[in-house]
């Protein structure tokens, strides 16, 4: 509108000054937006994808003619992270895949990325259920003093969940109890052997 007004009233000083001020402001915004794009690109080249997303998202708070380019960049980074999460999931580590994808999931509505997120969450849910079933079975053997069986079952649960420190403690406890049981059995066998020797001596003397 200002440009049209200046064509009609080329000597309107106020309109001319306002037009120049707006033009200068837009040029500055364009330069800032270009620098933000470049800053994000440099971070991506350094492998700092999340930092790049942060920079670009902040720039969207101040609208400019570069917004479409910024959004395109964000989608490219989200796709890269999603590919990495997919690869990690296929390598049997859904917990790490979840962490990685969680960092970008709020930046996209891409159905493929959202489906991947659901797939990861479902895999984790199934693992946790399976883990609970296994550890429950191991506990039953432990209570029956069947330590070898309990240890074997607990060992099969490693890697099913993210934090398996409790399993290590239970296995260590079961190993200690099993060792004590074996020592007791050895002592018992020694006593049996000694009793037999004494019985043989009594028979001999009689």
PDB file of C-alpha atoms in Angstrom:
ATOM      1  CA  UNK A   1       0.000   0.000   0.000  1.00  0.00           C
ATOM      2  CA  UNK A   2       2.827   2.409   0.813  1.00  0.00           C
ATOM      3  CA  UNK A   3       4.430   1.695  -2.550  1.00  0.00           C
ATOM      4  CA  UNK A   4       1.142   2.456  -4.315  1.00  0.00           C
ATOM      5  CA  UNK A   5       0.728   5.653  -2.285  1.00  0.00           C
ATOM      6  CA  UNK A   6       4.220   6.801  -3.217  1.00  0.00           C
ATOM      7  CA  UNK A   7       3.462   6.261  -6.884  1.00  0.00           C
ATOM      8  CA  UNK A   8       0.437   8.536  -6.532  1.00  0.00           C
ATOM      9  CA  UNK A   9       2.096  10.980  -4.116  1.00  0.00           C
ATOM     10  CA  UNK A  10       5.836  10.700  -4.847  1.00  0.00           C
ATOM     11  CA  UNK A  11       6.600  13.820  -2.823  1.00  0.00           C
ATOM     12  CA  UNK A  12       4.870  12.662   0.384  1.00  0.00           C
ATOM     13  CA  UNK A  13       7.825  12.900   2.795  1.00  0.00           C
ATOM     14  CA  UNK A  14       6.088  11.118   5.680  1.00  0.00           C
ATOM     15  CA  UNK A  15       5.060   8.171   3.509  1.00  0.00           C
ATOM     16  CA  UNK A  16       8.549   8.027   1.996  1.00  0.00           C
ATOM     17  CA  UNK A  17      10.229   7.918   5.408  1.00  0.00           C
ATOM     18  CA  UNK A  18       7.797   5.279   6.668  1.00  0.00           C
ATOM     19  CA  UNK A  19       8.374   3.190   3.550  1.00  0.00           C
ATOM     20  CA  UNK A  20      12.150   3.366   3.938  1.00  0.00           C
ATOM     21  CA  UNK A  21      11.926   2.462   7.642  1.00  0.00           C
ATOM     22  CA  UNK A  22       9.755  -0.575   6.914  1.00  0.00           C
ATOM     23  CA  UNK A  23      11.987  -1.628   4.029  1.00  0.00           C
ATOM     24  CA  UNK A  24      15.068  -1.365   6.211  1.00  0.00           C
ATOM     25  CA  UNK A  25      13.373  -3.356   9.005  1.00  0.00           C
ATOM     26  CA  UNK A  26      12.388  -6.112   6.581  1.00  0.00           C
ATOM     27  CA  UNK A  27      15.914  -6.275   5.183  1.00  0.00           C
ATOM     28  CA  UNK A  28      17.316  -6.589   8.703  1.00  0.00           C
ATOM     29  CA  UNK A  29      14.831  -9.335   9.529  1.00  0.00           C
ATOM     30  CA  UNK A  30      15.795 -11.126   6.331  1.00  0.00           C
ATOM     31  CA  UNK A  31      19.496 -10.932   7.204  1.00  0.00           C
ATOM     32  CA  UNK A  32      18.824 -12.187  10.736  1.00  0.00           C
ATOM     33  CA  UNK A  33      16.712 -15.038   9.423  1.00  0.00           C
ATOM     34  CA  UNK A  34      19.438 -15.975   6.944  1.00  0.00           C
ATOM     35  CA  UNK A  35      22.018 -15.995   9.730  1.00  0.00           C
ATOM     36  CA  UNK A  36      19.749 -18.197  11.863  1.00  0.00           C
ATOM     37  CA  UNK A  37      19.396 -20.642   8.975  1.00  0.00           C
ATOM     38  CA  UNK A  38      23.165 -20.731   8.554  1.00  0.00           C
ATOM     39  CA  UNK A  39      23.729 -21.117  12.292  1.00  0.00           C
ATOM     40  CA  UNK A  40      21.410 -24.120  12.355  1.00  0.00           C
ATOM     41  CA  UNK A  41      23.098 -25.602   9.293  1.00  0.00           C
ATOM     42  CA  UNK A  42      26.488 -25.355  10.979  1.00  0.00           C
ATOM     43  CA  UNK A  43      25.138 -27.145  14.058  1.00  0.00           C
ATOM     44  CA  UNK A  44      23.740 -29.926  11.864  1.00  0.00           C
ATOM     45  CA  UNK A  45      27.129 -30.326  10.171  1.00  0.00           C
ATOM     46  CA  UNK A  46      28.639 -30.742  13.644  1.00  0.00           C
ATOM     47  CA  UNK A  47      26.075 -33.418  14.462  1.00  0.00           C
ATOM     48  CA  UNK A  48      24.284 -31.159  16.962  1.00  0.00           C
ATOM     49  CA  UNK A  49      20.790 -31.791  15.618  1.00  0.00           C
ATOM     50  CA  UNK A  50      18.838 -30.891  18.735  1.00  0.00           C
ATOM     51  CA  UNK A  51      20.724 -27.617  19.127  1.00  0.00           C
ATOM     52  CA  UNK A  52      19.879 -26.791  15.506  1.00  0.00           C
ATOM     53  CA  UNK A  53      16.196 -27.460  16.179  1.00  0.00           C
ATOM     54  CA  UNK A  54      16.316 -25.144  19.172  1.00  0.00           C
ATOM     55  CA  UNK A  55      17.835 -22.334  17.122  1.00  0.00           C
ATOM     56  CA  UNK A  56      15.315 -22.698  14.295  1.00  0.00           C
ATOM     57  CA  UNK A  57      12.330 -22.952  16.624  1.00  0.00           C
ATOM     58  CA  UNK A  58      13.325 -19.733  18.349  1.00  0.00           C
ATOM     59  CA  UNK A  59      13.469 -17.987  14.990  1.00  0.00           C
ATOM     60  CA  UNK A  60       9.845 -18.959  14.267  1.00  0.00           C
ATOM     61  CA  UNK A  61       8.789 -16.784  17.196  1.00  0.00           C
ATOM     62  CA  UNK A  62       9.707 -13.790  15.029  1.00  0.00           C
ATOM     63  CA  UNK A  63       7.935 -14.307  11.675  1.00  0.00           C
ATOM     64  CA  UNK A  64       9.944 -13.597   8.517  1.00  0.00           C
ATOM     65  CA  UNK A  65       9.949 -14.521   4.826  1.00  0.00           C
ATOM     66  CA  UNK A  66      12.385 -17.349   5.731  1.00  0.00           C
ATOM     67  CA  UNK A  67       9.852 -19.242   7.875  1.00  0.00           C
ATOM     68  CA  UNK A  68       9.139 -21.842   5.174  1.00  0.00           C
ATOM     69  CA  UNK A  69      12.863 -22.555   4.825  1.00  0.00           C
ATOM     70  CA  UNK A  70      13.154 -22.855   8.603  1.00  0.00           C
ATOM     71  CA  UNK A  71      10.261 -25.319   8.770  1.00  0.00           C
ATOM     72  CA  UNK A  72      11.764 -27.331   5.920  1.00  0.00           C
ATOM     73  CA  UNK A  73      15.049 -27.506   7.818  1.00  0.00           C
ATOM     74  CA  UNK A  74      13.237 -28.656  10.967  1.00  0.00           C
ATOM     75  CA  UNK A  75      11.486 -31.438   9.037  1.00  0.00           C
ATOM     76  CA  UNK A  76      14.804 -32.581   7.558  1.00  0.00           C
ATOM     77  CA  UNK A  77      16.324 -32.879  11.026  1.00  0.00           C
ATOM     78  CA  UNK A  78      13.249 -34.684  12.363  1.00  0.00           C
ATOM     79  CA  UNK A  79      13.532 -37.169   9.483  1.00  0.00           C
ATOM     80  CA  UNK A  80      17.219 -37.746  10.234  1.00  0.00           C
ATOM     81  CA  UNK A  81      16.495 -38.388  13.910  1.00  0.00           C
ATOM     82  CA  UNK A  82      13.596 -40.693  13.027  1.00  0.00           C
ATOM     83  CA  UNK A  83      15.865 -42.725  10.728  1.00  0.00           C
ATOM     84  CA  UNK A  84      18.383 -43.075  13.546  1.00  0.00           C
ATOM     85  CA  UNK A  85      15.648 -44.120  15.982  1.00  0.00           C
ATOM     86  CA  UNK A  86      14.397 -46.720  13.491  1.00  0.00           C
ATOM     87  CA  UNK A  87      17.892 -48.148  13.105  1.00  0.00           C
ATOM     88  CA  UNK A  88      18.365 -48.364  16.876  1.00  0.00           C
ATOM     89  CA  UNK A  89      14.964 -50.044  17.291  1.00  0.00           C
ATOM     90  CA  UNK A  90      15.902 -52.634  14.661  1.00  0.00           C
ATOM     91  CA  UNK A  91      19.111 -53.250  16.621  1.00  0.00           C
ATOM     92  CA  UNK A  92      16.970 -54.295  19.605  1.00  0.00           C
ATOM     93  CA  UNK A  93      17.258 -51.170  21.758  1.00  0.00           C
ATOM     94  CA  UNK A  94      13.783 -49.596  21.934  1.00  0.00           C
ATOM     95  CA  UNK A  95      14.592 -47.613  25.082  1.00  0.00           C
ATOM     96  CA  UNK A  96      17.399 -45.701  23.369  1.00  0.00           C
ATOM     97  CA  UNK A  97      15.213 -45.263  20.277  1.00  0.00           C
ATOM     98  CA  UNK A  98      12.482 -43.804  22.487  1.00  0.00           C
ATOM     99  CA  UNK A  99      14.883 -41.288  24.046  1.00  0.00           C
ATOM    100  CA  UNK A 100      16.128 -40.100  20.671  1.00  0.00           C
ATOM    101  CA  UNK A 101      12.722 -39.789  19.047  1.00  0.00           C
ATOM    102  CA  UNK A 102      11.216 -38.116  22.108  1.00  0.00           C
ATOM    103  CA  UNK A 103      13.596 -35.193  21.588  1.00  0.00           C
ATOM    104  CA  UNK A 104      11.953 -34.284  18.255  1.00  0.00           C
ATOM    105  CA  UNK A 105       8.440 -35.752  18.375  1.00  0.00           C
ATOM    106  CA  UNK A 106       6.892 -32.421  19.413  1.00  0.00           C
ATOM    107  CA  UNK A 107       8.251 -30.805  16.240  1.00  0.00           C
ATOM    108  CA  UNK A 108       6.315 -32.939  13.771  1.00  0.00           C
ATOM    109  CA  UNK A 109       2.909 -34.281  12.797  1.00  0.00           C
ATOM    110  CA  UNK A 110       4.347 -36.603  10.157  1.00  0.00           C
ATOM    111  CA  UNK A 111       2.268 -39.845  10.279  1.00  0.00           C
ATOM    112  CA  UNK A 112       5.342 -41.981   9.609  1.00  0.00           C
ATOM    113  CA  UNK A 113       7.217 -40.497  12.558  1.00  0.00           C
ATOM    114  CA  UNK A 114       4.162 -40.768  14.814  1.00  0.00           C
ATOM    115  CA  UNK A 115       3.687 -44.411  13.759  1.00  0.00           C
ATOM    116  CA  UNK A 116       7.324 -45.105  14.594  1.00  0.00           C
ATOM    117  CA  UNK A 117       6.808 -43.559  18.019  1.00  0.00           C
ATOM    118  CA  UNK A 118       3.803 -45.820  18.648  1.00  0.00           C
ATOM    119  CA  UNK A 119       5.751 -48.858  17.469  1.00  0.00           C
ATOM    120  CA  UNK A 120       8.589 -48.080  19.885  1.00  0.00           C
ATOM    121  CA  UNK A 121       6.205 -47.553  22.802  1.00  0.00           C
ATOM    122  CA  UNK A 122       4.406 -50.825  22.027  1.00  0.00           C
ATOM    123  CA  UNK A 123       7.698 -52.730  21.919  1.00  0.00           C
ATOM    124  CA  UNK A 124       8.702 -51.294  25.300  1.00  0.00           C
ATOM    125  CA  UNK A 125       5.307 -52.206  26.770  1.00  0.00           C
ATOM    126  CA  UNK A 126       5.647 -55.813  25.560  1.00  0.00           C
ATOM    127  CA  UNK A 127       9.171 -56.067  26.953  1.00  0.00           C
ATOM    128  CA  UNK A 128       8.086 -54.829  30.360  1.00  0.00           C
ATOM    129  CA  UNK A 129       5.240 -57.346  30.457  1.00  0.00           C
ATOM    130  CA  UNK A 130       7.580 -60.176  29.451  1.00  0.00           C
ATOM    131  CA  UNK A 131      10.114 -59.025  32.031  1.00  0.00           C
ATOM    132  CA  UNK A 132       7.522 -59.162  34.800  1.00  0.00           C
ATOM    133  CA  UNK A 133       6.486 -62.677  33.770  1.00  0.00           C
ATOM    134  CA  UNK A 134      10.084 -63.914  33.767  1.00  0.00           C
ATOM    135  CA  UNK A 135      11.061 -62.344  37.087  1.00  0.00           C
ATOM    136  CA  UNK A 136       7.888 -63.663  38.699  1.00  0.00           C
ATOM    137  CA  UNK A 137       8.836 -67.196  37.643  1.00  0.00           C
ATOM    138  CA  UNK A 138      12.382 -66.710  38.945  1.00  0.00           C
ATOM    139  CA  UNK A 139      11.055 -65.518  42.304  1.00  0.00           C
ATOM    140  CA  UNK A 140       9.030 -68.718  42.681  1.00  0.00           C
ATOM    141  CA  UNK A 141      12.167 -70.829  42.185  1.00  0.00           C
ATOM    142  CA  UNK A 142      14.069 -68.612  44.598  1.00  0.00           C
ATOM    143  CA  UNK A 143      11.470 -69.100  47.327  1.00  0.00           C
ATOM    144  CA  UNK A 144      11.763 -72.870  46.852  1.00  0.00           C
ATOM    145  CA  UNK A 145      15.547 -72.570  47.265  1.00  0.00           C
ATOM    146  CA  UNK A 146      15.986 -73.627  43.643  1.00  0.00           C
ATOM    147  CA  UNK A 147      18.728 -71.071  43.178  1.00  0.00           C
ATOM    148  CA  UNK A 148      20.303 -72.497  40.026  1.00  0.00           C
ATOM    149  CA  UNK A 149      16.976 -72.361  38.171  1.00  0.00           C
ATOM    150  CA  UNK A 150      16.263 -68.853  39.490  1.00  0.00           C
ATOM    151  CA  UNK A 151      19.664 -67.600  38.341  1.00  0.00           C
ATOM    152  CA  UNK A 152      19.198 -69.099  34.883  1.00  0.00           C
ATOM    153  CA  UNK A 153      15.797 -67.429  34.464  1.00  0.00           C
ATOM    154  CA  UNK A 154      17.006 -64.058  35.767  1.00  0.00           C
ATOM    155  CA  UNK A 155      19.932 -64.179  33.341  1.00  0.00           C
ATOM    156  CA  UNK A 156      17.449 -64.548  30.475  1.00  0.00           C
ATOM    157  CA  UNK A 157      15.804 -61.269  31.540  1.00  0.00           C
ATOM    158  CA  UNK A 158      18.909 -59.129  30.941  1.00  0.00           C
ATOM    159  CA  UNK A 159      18.344 -56.476  28.285  1.00  0.00           C
ATOM    160  CA  UNK A 160      14.557 -56.662  28.363  1.00  0.00           C
ATOM    161  CA  UNK A 161      14.245 -53.407  30.313  1.00  0.00           C
ATOM    162  CA  UNK A 162      16.415 -50.330  30.570  1.00  0.00           C
ATOM    163  CA  UNK A 163      17.417 -50.647  34.229  1.00  0.00           C
ATOM    164  CA  UNK A 164      18.199 -54.218  35.263  1.00  0.00           C
ATOM    165  CA  UNK A 165      20.340 -53.436  38.327  1.00  0.00           C
ATOM    166  CA  UNK A 166      17.826 -55.231  40.567  1.00  0.00           C
ATOM    167  CA  UNK A 167      18.335 -58.448  38.618  1.00  0.00           C
ATOM    168  CA  UNK A 168      22.074 -58.277  39.201  1.00  0.00           C
ATOM    169  CA  UNK A 169      21.465 -57.947  42.948  1.00  0.00           C
ATOM    170  CA  UNK A 170      19.050 -60.886  42.964  1.00  0.00           C
ATOM    171  CA  UNK A 171      21.447 -63.064  40.981  1.00  0.00           C
ATOM    172  CA  UNK A 172      24.290 -62.164  43.331  1.00  0.00           C
ATOM    173  CA  UNK A 173      22.132 -63.065  46.337  1.00  0.00           C
ATOM    174  CA  UNK A 174      21.052 -66.342  44.750  1.00  0.00           C
ATOM    175  CA  UNK A 175      24.666 -67.227  43.888  1.00  0.00           C
ATOM    176  CA  UNK A 176      25.706 -66.613  47.498  1.00  0.00           C
ATOM    177  CA  UNK A 177      22.873 -68.743  48.839  1.00  0.00           C
ATOM    178  CA  UNK A 178      23.631 -71.474  46.313  1.00  0.00           C
ATOM    179  CA  UNK A 179      27.294 -71.463  47.356  1.00  0.00           C
ATOM    180  CA  UNK A 180      26.254 -71.721  51.019  1.00  0.00           C
ATOM    181  CA  UNK A 181      23.917 -74.573  50.116  1.00  0.00           C
ATOM    182  CA  UNK A 182      26.713 -76.397  48.355  1.00  0.00           C
ATOM    183  CA  UNK A 183      29.043 -75.860  51.321  1.00  0.00           C
ATOM    184  CA  UNK A 184      26.389 -77.240  53.650  1.00  0.00           C
ATOM    185  CA  UNK A 185      25.947 -80.241  51.369  1.00  0.00           C
ATOM    186  CA  UNK A 186      29.700 -80.866  51.417  1.00  0.00           C
ATOM    187  CA  UNK A 187      29.761 -80.662  55.207  1.00  0.00           C
ATOM    188  CA  UNK A 188      26.852 -83.058  55.370  1.00  0.00           C
ATOM    189  CA  UNK A 189      28.603 -85.526  53.080  1.00  0.00           C
ATOM    190  CA  UNK A 190      31.717 -85.296  55.250  1.00  0.00           C
ATOM    191  CA  UNK A 191      29.661 -86.074  58.325  1.00  0.00           C
ATOM    192  CA  UNK A 192      28.041 -89.026  56.577  1.00  0.00           C
ATOM    193  CA  UNK A 193      31.443 -90.330  55.525  1.00  0.00           C
ATOM    194  CA  UNK A 194      32.784 -89.926  59.061  1.00  0.00           C
ATOM    195  CA  UNK A 195      29.820 -91.753  60.541  1.00  0.00           C
ATOM    196  CA  UNK A 196      30.343 -94.605  58.122  1.00  0.00           C
ATOM    197  CA  UNK A 197      34.026 -94.834  59.026  1.00  0.00           C
ATOM    198  CA  UNK A 198      33.170 -94.981  62.720  1.00  0.00           C
ATOM    199  CA  UNK A 199      30.526 -97.612  62.108  1.00  0.00           C
ATOM    200  CA  UNK A 200      33.027 -99.713  60.181  1.00  0.00           C
ATOM    201  CA  UNK A 201      35.515 -99.445  63.057  1.00  0.00           C
ATOM    202  CA  UNK A 202      32.915-100.568  65.603  1.00  0.00           C
ATOM    203  CA  UNK A 203      32.012-103.513  63.416  1.00  0.00           C
ATOM    204  CA  UNK A 204      35.672-104.389  63.066  1.00  0.00           C
ATOM    205  CA  UNK A 205      36.340-104.310  66.827  1.00  0.00           C
ATOM    206  CA  UNK A 206      33.247-106.268  67.625  1.00  0.00           C
TER     207      UNK A 206
END
